[in-house]
Coordinates of C-alpha atoms and ligand atoms in Angstrom, one line a residue:
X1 CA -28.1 15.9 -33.6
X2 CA -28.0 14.0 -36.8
X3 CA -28.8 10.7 -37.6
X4 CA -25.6 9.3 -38.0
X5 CA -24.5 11.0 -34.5
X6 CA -27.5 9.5 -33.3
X7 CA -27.0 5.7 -34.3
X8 CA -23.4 5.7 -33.0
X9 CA -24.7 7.3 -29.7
X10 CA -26.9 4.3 -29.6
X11 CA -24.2 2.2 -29.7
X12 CA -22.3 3.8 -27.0
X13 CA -25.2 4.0 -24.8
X14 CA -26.1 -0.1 -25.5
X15 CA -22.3 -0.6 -24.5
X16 CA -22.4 1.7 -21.3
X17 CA -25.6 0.1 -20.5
X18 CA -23.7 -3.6 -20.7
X19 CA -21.5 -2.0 -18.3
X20 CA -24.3 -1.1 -15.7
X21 CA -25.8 -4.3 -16.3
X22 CA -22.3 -6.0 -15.4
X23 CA -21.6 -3.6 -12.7
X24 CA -24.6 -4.4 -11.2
X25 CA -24.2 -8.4 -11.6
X26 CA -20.6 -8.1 -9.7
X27 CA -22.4 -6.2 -7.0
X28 CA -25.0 -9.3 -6.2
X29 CA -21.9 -12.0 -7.1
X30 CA -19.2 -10.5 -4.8
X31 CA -21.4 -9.2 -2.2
X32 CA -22.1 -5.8 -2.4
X33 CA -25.4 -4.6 -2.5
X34 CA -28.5 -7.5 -3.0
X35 CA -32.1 -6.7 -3.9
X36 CA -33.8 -6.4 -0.7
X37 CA -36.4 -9.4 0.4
X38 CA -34.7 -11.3 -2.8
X39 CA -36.0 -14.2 -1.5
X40 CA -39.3 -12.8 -1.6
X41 CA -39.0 -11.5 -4.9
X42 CA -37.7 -8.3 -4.0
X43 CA -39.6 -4.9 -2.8
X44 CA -38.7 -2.2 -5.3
X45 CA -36.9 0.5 -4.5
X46 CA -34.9 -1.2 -1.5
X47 CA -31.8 -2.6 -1.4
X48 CA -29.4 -4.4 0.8
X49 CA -25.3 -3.9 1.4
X50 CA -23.5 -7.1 2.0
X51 CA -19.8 -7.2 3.6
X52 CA -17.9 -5.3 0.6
X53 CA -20.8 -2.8 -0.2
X54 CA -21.0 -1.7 3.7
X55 CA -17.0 -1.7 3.9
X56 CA -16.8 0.8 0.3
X57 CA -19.7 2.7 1.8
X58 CA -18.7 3.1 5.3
X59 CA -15.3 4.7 3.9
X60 CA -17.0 7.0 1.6
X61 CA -18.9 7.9 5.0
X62 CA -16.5 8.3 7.1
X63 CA -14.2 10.2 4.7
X64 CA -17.2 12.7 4.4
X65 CA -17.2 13.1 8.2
X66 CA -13.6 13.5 8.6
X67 CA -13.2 16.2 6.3
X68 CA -16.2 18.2 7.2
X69 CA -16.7 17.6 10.4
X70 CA -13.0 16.4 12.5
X71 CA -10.7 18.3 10.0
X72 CA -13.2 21.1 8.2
X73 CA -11.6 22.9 5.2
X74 CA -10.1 26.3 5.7
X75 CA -12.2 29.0 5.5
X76 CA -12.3 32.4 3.7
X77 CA -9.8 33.7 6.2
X78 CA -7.7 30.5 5.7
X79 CA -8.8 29.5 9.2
X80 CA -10.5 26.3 9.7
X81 CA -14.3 26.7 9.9
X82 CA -16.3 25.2 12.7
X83 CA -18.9 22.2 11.9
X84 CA -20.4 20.1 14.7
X85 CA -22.1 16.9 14.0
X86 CA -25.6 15.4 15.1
X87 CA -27.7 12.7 14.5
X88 CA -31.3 13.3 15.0
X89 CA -34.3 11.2 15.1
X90 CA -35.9 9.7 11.9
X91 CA -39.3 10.7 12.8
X92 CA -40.0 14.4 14.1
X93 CA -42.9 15.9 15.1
X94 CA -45.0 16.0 12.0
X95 CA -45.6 20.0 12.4
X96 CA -41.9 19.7 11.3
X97 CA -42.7 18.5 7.7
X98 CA -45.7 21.4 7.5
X99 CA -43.6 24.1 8.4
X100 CA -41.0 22.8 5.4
X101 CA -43.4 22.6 3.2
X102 CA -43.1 19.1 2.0
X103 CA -46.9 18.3 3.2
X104 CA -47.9 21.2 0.9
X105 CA -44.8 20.6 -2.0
X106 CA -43.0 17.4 -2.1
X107 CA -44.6 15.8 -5.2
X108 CA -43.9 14.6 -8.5
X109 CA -46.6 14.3 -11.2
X110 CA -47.2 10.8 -12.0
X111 CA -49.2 9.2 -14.7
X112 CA -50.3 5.2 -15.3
X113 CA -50.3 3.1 -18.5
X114 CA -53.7 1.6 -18.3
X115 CA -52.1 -0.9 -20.6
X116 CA -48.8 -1.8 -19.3
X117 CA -50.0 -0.9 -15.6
X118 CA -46.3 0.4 -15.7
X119 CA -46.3 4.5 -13.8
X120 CA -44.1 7.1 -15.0
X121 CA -43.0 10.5 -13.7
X122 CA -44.9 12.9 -15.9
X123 CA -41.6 14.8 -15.4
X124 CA -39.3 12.4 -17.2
X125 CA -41.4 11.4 -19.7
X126 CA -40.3 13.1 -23.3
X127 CA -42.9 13.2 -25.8
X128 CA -41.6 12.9 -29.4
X129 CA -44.1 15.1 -31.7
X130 CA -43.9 15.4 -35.5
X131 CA -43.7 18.6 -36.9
X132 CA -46.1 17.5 -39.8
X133 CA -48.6 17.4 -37.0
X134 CA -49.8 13.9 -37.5
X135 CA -52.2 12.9 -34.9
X136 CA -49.5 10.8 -33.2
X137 CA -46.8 11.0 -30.7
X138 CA -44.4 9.1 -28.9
X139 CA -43.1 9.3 -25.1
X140 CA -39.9 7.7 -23.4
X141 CA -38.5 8.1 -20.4
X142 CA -36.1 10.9 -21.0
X143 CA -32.6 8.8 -21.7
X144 CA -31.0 8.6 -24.7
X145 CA -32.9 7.4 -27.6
X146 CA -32.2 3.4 -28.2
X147 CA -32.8 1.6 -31.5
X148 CA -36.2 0.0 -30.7
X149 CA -37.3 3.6 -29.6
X150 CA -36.1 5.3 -32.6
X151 CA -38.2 1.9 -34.8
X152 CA -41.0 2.6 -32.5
X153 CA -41.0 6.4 -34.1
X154 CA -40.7 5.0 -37.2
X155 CA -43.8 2.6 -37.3
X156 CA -46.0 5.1 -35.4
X157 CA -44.8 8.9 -36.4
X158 CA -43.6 8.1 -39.9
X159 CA -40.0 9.2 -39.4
X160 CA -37.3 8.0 -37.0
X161 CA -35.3 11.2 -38.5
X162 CA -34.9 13.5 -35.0
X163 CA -35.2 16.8 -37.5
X164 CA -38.9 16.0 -37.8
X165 CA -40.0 15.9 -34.0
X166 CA -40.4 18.6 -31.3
X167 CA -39.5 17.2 -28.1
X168 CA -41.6 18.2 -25.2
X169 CA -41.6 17.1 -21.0
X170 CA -45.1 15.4 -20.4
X171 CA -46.2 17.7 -17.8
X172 CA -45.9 20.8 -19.2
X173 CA -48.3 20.1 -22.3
X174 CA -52.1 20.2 -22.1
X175 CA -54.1 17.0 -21.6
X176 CA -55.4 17.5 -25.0
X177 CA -52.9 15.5 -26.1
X178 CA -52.6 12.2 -24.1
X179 CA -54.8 10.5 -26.5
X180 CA -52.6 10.7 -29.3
X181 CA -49.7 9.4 -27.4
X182 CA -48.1 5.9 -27.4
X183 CA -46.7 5.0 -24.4
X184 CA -42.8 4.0 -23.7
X185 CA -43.9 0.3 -23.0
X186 CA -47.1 -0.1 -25.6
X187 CA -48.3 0.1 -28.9
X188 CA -51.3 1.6 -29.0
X189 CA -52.2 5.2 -28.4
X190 CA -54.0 6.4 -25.4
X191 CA -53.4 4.8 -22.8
X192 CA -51.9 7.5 -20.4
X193 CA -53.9 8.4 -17.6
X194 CA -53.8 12.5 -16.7
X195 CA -51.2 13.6 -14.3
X196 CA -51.7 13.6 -10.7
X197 CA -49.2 14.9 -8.0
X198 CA -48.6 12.8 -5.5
X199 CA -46.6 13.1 -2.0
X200 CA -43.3 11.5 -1.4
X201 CA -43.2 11.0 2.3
X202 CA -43.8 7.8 3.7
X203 CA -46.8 8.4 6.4
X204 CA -46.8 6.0 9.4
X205 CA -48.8 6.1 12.7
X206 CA -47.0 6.8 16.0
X207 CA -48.7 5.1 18.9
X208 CA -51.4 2.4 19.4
X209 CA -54.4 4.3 18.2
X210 CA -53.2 4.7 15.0
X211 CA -56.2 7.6 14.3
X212 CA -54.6 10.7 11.8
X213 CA -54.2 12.4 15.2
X214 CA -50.9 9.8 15.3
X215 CA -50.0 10.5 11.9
X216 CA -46.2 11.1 11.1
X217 CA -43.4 10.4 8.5
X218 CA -40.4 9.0 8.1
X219 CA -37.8 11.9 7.1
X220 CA -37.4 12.8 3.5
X221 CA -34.3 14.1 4.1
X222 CA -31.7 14.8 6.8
X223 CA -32.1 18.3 6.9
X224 CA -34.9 19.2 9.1
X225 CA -33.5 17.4 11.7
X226 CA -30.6 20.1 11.9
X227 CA -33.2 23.1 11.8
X228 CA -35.0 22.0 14.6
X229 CA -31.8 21.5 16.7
X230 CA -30.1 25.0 15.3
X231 CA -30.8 26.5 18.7
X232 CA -29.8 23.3 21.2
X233 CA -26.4 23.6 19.5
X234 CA -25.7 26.7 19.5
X235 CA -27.1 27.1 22.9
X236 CA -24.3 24.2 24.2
X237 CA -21.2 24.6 22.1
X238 CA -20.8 28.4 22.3
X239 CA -20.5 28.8 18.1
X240 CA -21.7 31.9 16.3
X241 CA -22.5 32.1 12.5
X242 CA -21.0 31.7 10.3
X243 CA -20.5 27.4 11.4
X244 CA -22.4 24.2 10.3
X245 CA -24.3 21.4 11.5
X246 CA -23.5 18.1 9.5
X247 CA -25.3 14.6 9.9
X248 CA -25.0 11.4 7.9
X249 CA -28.7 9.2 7.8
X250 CA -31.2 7.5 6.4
X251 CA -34.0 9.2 4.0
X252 CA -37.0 7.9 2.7
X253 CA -39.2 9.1 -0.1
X254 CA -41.7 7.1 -1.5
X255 CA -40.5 7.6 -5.3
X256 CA -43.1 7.1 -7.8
X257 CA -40.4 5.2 -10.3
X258 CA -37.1 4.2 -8.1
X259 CA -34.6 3.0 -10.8
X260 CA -31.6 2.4 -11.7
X261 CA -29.9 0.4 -8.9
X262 CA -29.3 2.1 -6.0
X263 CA -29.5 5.6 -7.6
X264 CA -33.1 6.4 -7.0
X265 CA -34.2 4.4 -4.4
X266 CA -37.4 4.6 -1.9
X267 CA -34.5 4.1 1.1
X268 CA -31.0 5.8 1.0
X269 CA -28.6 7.7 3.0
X270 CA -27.8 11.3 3.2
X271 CA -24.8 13.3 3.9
X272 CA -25.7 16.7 4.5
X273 CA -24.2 20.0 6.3
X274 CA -26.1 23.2 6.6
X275 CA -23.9 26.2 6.7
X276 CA -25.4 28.9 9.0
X277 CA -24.1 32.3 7.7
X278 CA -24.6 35.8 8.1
X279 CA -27.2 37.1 5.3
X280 CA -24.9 39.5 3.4
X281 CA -22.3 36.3 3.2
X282 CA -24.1 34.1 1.9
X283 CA -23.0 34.4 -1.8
X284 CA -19.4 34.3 -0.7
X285 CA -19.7 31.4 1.1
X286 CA -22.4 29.8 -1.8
X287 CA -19.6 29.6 -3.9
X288 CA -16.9 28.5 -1.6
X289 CA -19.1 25.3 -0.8
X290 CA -19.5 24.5 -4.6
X291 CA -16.0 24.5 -4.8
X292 CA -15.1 22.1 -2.0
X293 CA -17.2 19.6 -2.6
X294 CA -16.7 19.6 -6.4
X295 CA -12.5 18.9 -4.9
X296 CA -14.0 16.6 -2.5
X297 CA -15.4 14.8 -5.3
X298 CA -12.4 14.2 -7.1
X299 CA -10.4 13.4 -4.5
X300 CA -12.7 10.3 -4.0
X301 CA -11.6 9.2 -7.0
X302 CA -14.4 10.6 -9.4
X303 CA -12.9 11.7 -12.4
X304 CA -13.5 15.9 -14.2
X305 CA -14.1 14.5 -17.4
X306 CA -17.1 12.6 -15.5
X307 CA -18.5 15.6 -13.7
X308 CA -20.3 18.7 -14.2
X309 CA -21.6 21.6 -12.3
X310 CA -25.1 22.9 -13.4
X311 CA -27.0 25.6 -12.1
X312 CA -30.9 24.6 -11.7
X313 CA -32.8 26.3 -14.3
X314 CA -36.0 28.5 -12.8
X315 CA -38.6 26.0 -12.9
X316 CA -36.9 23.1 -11.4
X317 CA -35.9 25.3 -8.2
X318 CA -36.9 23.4 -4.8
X319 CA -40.0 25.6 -3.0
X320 CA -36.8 27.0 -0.3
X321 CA -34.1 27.7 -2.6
X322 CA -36.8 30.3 -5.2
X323 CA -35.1 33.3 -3.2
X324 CA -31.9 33.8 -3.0
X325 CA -28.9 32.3 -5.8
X326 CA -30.6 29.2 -6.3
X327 CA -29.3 25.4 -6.3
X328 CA -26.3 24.0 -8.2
X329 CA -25.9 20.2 -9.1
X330 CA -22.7 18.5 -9.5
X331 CA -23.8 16.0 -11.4
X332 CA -22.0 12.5 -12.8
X333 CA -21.7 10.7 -15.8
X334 CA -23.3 7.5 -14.9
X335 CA -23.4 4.8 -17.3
X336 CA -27.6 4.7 -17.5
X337 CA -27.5 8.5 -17.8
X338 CA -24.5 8.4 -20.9
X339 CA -23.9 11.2 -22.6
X340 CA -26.0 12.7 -20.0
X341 CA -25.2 13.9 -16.4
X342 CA -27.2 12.8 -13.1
X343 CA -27.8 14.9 -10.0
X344 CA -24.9 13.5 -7.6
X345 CA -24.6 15.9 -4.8
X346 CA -26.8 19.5 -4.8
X347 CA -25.7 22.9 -3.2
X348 CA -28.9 25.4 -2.3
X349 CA -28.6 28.5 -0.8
X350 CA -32.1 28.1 1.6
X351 CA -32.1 31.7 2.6
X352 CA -33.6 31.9 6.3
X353 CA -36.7 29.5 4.3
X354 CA -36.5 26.8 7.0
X355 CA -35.7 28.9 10.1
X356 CA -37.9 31.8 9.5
X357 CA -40.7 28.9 9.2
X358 CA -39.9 26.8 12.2
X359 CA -39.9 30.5 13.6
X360 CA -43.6 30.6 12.6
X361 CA -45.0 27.5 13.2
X362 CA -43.4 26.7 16.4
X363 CA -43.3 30.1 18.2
X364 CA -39.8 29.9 18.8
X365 CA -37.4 33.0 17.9
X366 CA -34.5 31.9 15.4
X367 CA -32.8 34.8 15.3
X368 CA -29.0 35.0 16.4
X369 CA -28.6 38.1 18.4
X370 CA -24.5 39.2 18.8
X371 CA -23.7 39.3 22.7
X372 CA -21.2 41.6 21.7
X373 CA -23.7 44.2 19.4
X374 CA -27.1 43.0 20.7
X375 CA -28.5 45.6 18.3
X376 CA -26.9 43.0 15.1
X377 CA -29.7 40.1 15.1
X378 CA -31.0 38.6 12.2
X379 CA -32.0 34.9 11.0
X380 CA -28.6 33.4 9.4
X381 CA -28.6 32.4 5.6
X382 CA -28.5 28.7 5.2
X383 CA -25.9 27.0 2.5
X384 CA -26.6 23.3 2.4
X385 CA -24.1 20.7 0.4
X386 CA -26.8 17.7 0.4
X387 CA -25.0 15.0 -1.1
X388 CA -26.3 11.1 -1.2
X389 CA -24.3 8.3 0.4
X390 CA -25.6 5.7 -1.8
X391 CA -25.9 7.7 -4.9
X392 CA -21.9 8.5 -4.5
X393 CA -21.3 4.9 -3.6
X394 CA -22.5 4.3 -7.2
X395 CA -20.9 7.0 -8.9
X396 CA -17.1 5.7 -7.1
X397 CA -18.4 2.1 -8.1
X398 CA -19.2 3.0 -11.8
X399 CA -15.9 5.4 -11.9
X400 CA -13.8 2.0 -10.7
X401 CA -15.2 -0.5 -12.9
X402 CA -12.5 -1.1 -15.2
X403 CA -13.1 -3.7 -18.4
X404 CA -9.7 -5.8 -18.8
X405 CA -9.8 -8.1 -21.3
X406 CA -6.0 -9.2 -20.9
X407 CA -6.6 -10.0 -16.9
X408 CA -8.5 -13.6 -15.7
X409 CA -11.0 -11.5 -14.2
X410 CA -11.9 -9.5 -17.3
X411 CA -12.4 -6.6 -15.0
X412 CA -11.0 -5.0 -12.3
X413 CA -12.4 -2.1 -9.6
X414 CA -9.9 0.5 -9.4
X415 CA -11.0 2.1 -6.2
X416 CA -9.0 5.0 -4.7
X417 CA -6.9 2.4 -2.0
X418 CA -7.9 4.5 1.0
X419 CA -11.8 3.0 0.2
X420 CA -11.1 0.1 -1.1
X421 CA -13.4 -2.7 1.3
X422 CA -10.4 -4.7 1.8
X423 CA -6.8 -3.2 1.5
X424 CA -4.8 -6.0 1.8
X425 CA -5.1 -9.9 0.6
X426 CA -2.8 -12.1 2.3
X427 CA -2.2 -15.2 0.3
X428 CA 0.8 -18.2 0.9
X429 CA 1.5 -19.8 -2.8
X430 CA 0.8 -23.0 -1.3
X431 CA -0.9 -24.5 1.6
X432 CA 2.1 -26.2 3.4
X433 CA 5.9 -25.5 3.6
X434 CA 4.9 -23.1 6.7
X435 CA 3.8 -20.8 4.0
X436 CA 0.1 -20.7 6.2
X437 CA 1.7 -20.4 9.4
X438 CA 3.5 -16.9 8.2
X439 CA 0.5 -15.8 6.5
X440 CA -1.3 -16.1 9.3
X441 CA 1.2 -14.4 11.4
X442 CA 1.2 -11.4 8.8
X443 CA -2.8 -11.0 9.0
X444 CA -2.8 -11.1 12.6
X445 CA -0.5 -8.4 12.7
X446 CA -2.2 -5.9 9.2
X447 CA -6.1 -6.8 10.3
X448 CA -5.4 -3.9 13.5
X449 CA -4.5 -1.4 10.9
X450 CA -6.2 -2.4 7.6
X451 CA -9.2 -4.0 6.5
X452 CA -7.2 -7.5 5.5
X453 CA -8.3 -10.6 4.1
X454 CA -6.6 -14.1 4.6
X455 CA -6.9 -16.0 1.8
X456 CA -5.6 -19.5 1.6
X457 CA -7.5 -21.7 -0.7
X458 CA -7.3 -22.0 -5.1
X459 CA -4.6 -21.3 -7.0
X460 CA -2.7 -18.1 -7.0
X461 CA -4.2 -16.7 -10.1
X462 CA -7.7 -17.3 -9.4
X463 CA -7.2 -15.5 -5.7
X464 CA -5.6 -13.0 -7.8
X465 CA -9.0 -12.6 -10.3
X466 CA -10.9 -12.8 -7.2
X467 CA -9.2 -9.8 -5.4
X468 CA -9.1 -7.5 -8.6
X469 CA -13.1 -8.3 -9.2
X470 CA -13.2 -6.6 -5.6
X471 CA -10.8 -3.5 -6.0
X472 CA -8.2 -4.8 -3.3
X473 CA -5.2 -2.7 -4.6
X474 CA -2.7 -4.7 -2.7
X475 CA -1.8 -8.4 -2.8
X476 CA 1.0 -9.6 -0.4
X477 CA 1.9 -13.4 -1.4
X478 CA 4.2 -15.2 0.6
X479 CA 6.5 -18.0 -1.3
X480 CA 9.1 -20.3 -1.1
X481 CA 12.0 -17.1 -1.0
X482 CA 9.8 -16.1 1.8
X483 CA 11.0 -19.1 4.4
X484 CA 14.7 -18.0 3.7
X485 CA 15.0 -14.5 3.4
X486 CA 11.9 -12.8 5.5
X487 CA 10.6 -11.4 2.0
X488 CA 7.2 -11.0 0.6
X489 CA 5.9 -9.4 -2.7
X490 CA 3.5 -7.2 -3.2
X491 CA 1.3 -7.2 -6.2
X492 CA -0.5 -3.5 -7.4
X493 CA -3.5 -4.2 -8.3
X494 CA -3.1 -1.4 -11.3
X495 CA -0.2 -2.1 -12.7
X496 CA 0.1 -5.8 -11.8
X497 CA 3.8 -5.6 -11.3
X498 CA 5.0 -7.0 -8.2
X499 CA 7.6 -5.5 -5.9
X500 CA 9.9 -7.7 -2.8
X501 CA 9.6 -6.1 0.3
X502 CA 10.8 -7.1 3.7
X503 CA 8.1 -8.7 5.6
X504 CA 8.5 -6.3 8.5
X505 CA 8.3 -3.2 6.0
X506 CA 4.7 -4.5 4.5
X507 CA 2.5 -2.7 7.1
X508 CA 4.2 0.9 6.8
X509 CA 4.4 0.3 2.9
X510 CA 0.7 -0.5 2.6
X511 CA 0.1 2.6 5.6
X512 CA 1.9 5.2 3.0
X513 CA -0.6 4.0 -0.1
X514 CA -3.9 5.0 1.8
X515 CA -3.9 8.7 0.9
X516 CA -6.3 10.5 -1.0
Ligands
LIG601 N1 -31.9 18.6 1.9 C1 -31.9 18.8 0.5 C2 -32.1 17.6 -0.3 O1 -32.6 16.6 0.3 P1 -32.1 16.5 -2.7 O2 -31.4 17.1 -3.9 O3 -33.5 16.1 -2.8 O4 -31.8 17.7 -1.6 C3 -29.8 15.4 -1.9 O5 -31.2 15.3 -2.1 C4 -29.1 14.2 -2.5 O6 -29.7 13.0 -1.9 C5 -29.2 14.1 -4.0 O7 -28.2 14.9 -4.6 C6 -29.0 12.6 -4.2 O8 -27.6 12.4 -4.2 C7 -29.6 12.0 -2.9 N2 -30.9 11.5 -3.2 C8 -32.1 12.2 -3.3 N3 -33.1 11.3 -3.6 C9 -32.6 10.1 -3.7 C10 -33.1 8.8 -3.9 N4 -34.4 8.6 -4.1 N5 -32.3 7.7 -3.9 C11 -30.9 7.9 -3.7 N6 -30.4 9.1 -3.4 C12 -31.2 10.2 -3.4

């Protein structure tokens, strides 16, 4: 990259980051997602969902359940395929989390700045190192470059030209080097303490004891949950491989640096399906899952340009996806990650990793065996689409947030309709005339269908801001024409054009919007 491709990258990442920082302020004012224990200062890495953020969320939920689970694509054969849902418990027995290996492999490297007392992933931190081999180098976590980082390579290496550095990942260089470096949030060199790994499952104590015989942990992801109950489902609802298991909870992972809003948090939620398929199909059927859940993607209103499919390199492979084809990320565009991409949704093939395991630590046989050709057993080959409620929530709220300079509301959220929070806003011009009365009758009559909000008090325009600051793609107002001829208009939120329609044709008009 040059420097002058460099400076104006800075600029586009400062106003992407204004974005964030405005996306994020909407979230708290209108009532989507709150800092958990605000009150109390907050607890970092946990965050609440008020009415609008548990609305937007429960539709991207549901919307994931419907089409995997009540109406599952077609398959290969142009059949559809055959996933059952569960919902197992958060905390297993803890034998569970040895045979997956995260006792023994779910750690990141993490170092402290004995100055800042601020603690990094050694994993994301880049260190700047100049060529000329000056005793000095710089680290940041590895976003783009912003001006005070580039002056802070300037002061300390000599050069805030990129040409003169080699860039390298914290934890792959020798420890040789940590005294030379100057941390992302200090000014002096040194101060990084050697990496350490260090285990991202939250440990709690099950029983009154509380001696490490009670040990266990709260699930660092959904998935285990739907190994250990492979066999009780296939025992009770007569399906053979190739079929999935899908299940939508909470995860918990005790992150060493959650940031970014509700991207990495230490508590989030999980919506993953693990596709059980014969071994020699599992290639076939790798790539059909990438597929549909890149589509499913888009169809939620997440844009190409914004999205990217990336194969994990070698060294970042998870411990149960080394064999096999791997994992591929569809990643997103979010505005803390511009230009960059950031892991949205991940598709492993596991091999037989987790059921061969449970097979070993638990005693109990995993194979499928054919009724039909007992003599055709073998462990199935697991496909897993792991995809994160809250992290998509962000990526549909980032993709919606719309800068308007022309509008009241200087911004609008231009949510696919079907997950909008609220669909409809009812709202009389005035507050007398009988204007109330037929609102009221309206919103008795939409709030069975849609998620519909009566709203009677300020002026038009500023009800108007206020529905576009929350995404509600339709506005029905009822006026004076209304009292005489049984008419309402209908104001798109995207267009702002408004359109009569007969007050009895408002529900089936708003009813045809809500595709995807
Ligand atoms: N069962 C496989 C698995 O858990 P993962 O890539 O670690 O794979 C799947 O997680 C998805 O869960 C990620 O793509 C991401 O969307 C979401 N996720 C993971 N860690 C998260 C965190 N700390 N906060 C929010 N979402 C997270």
């Amino acid at each position: 990259m040059t420097n002058l491709q460099a400076k104006e990258n800075v600029k586009l990442i400062k106003e992407q980051a204004t974005n964030m920082e405005d996306l994020v302020a909407l979230c708290k004012r209108r009532g989507f997602v709150f800092r958990a224990s605000d009150i109390y200062d907050g607890i970092n890495g946990f965050w609440d969902y008020g009415h609008l953020g548990i609305l937007l969320k429960n539709n991207i939920r549901d919307q994931w359940w419907h089409d995997m689970v009540i109406a599952p694509p077609l398959g290969l054969d142009g059949k559809p395929l055959h996933i059952v849902g569960l919902d197992s418990s958060i905390v297993q027995n803890p034998k569970t989390w040895e045979a997956s290996g995260h006792i023994a492999g779910f750690k990141d490297p993490m170092v402290d700045c004995k100055e800042s007392k601020k603690r990094y992933r050694a994993d994301h931190l880049l260190v700047y190192i100049p060529k000329n081999k000056e005793n000095i180098a710089c680290a940041f976590l590895d976003d783009e470059l912003t001006k005070a980082q580039l002056k802070k390579l300037k002061k300390h290496c000599g050069s805030d030209n990129l040409d003169d550095f080699e860039v390298k990942i914290l934890s792959e260089l020798d420890c040789d080097i940590l005294k030379y470096i100057v941390a992302p949030d200090v000014n002096i060199a040194g101060s990084l303490t050697e990496p350490k790994s260090f285990n991202l499952m939250f440990k709690t104590y099950v029983g009154a004891a509380a001696t490490e015989d009670d040990v266990a942990y709260l699930r660092p992801e959904t998935a285990q949950g739907i190994f250990l109950n492979y066999r009780n489902i296939m025992a009770s609802s007569r399906i053979k491989p190739p079929f999935g298991i899908a299940q939508i909870g909470k995860a918990f992972r005790n992150e060493v640096t959650p940031r970014n809003f509700i991207y990495r948090s230490r508590e989030f939620e999980q919506m993953e399906m693990e596709w059980f398929c014969p071994p020699d199909e599992a290639k076939r059927w790798f790539d059909f899952w990438i597929e549909v859940r890149h589509n499913w993607w888009k169809k939620m209103g997440v844009s190409s340009d914004n999205m990217l499919i990336r194969p994990h390199e070698k060294d970042e492979l998870s411990h149960y996806a080394k064999e096999g084809y791997g994992t591929v990320d569809i990643e997103y565009r979010f505005p803390f990650t511009w230009p960059n991409f950031g892991e949205l949704e991940g598709i492993a093939h596991r091999c037989d990793f987790d059921l061969s395991q449970h097979q070993k630590f638990s005693g109990t046989k995993m194979e499928y065996v054919d009724p039909q050709a007992p003599a055709d057993r073998y462990i199935p080959h697991v496909i897993e689409p792991a995809a994160g409620l809250t992290r998509g929530m962000l990526a549909i709220l980032a993709e919606a947030y719309t800068p308007d300079p022309s509008r009241p509301s200087k911004v609008y959220m231009k949510f696919k309709p079907k997950l909008a929070p609220i669909k409809v806003a009812i709202l009389p011009l005035v507050n007398k005339d009988g204007m109330p009365e037929i609102a009221e009758k309206l919103y008795m009559e939409l709030r069975e269908y849609f998620t519909a909000d009566l709203d009677i008090k300020q002026n038009i325009g500023k009800r108007y801001a206020r529905h576009d600051e929350i995404g509600t793609p339709f506005c029905v107002t009822i006026d004076t024409d209304t009292l005489t001829d049984q008419t309402v208009t209908i104001r798109n939120r995207d267009t702002m054009l408004q359109k009569r329609v007969s007050l009895s044709k408002v529900k089936a008009y708003i009813s045809e919007q809500l595709i995807l």
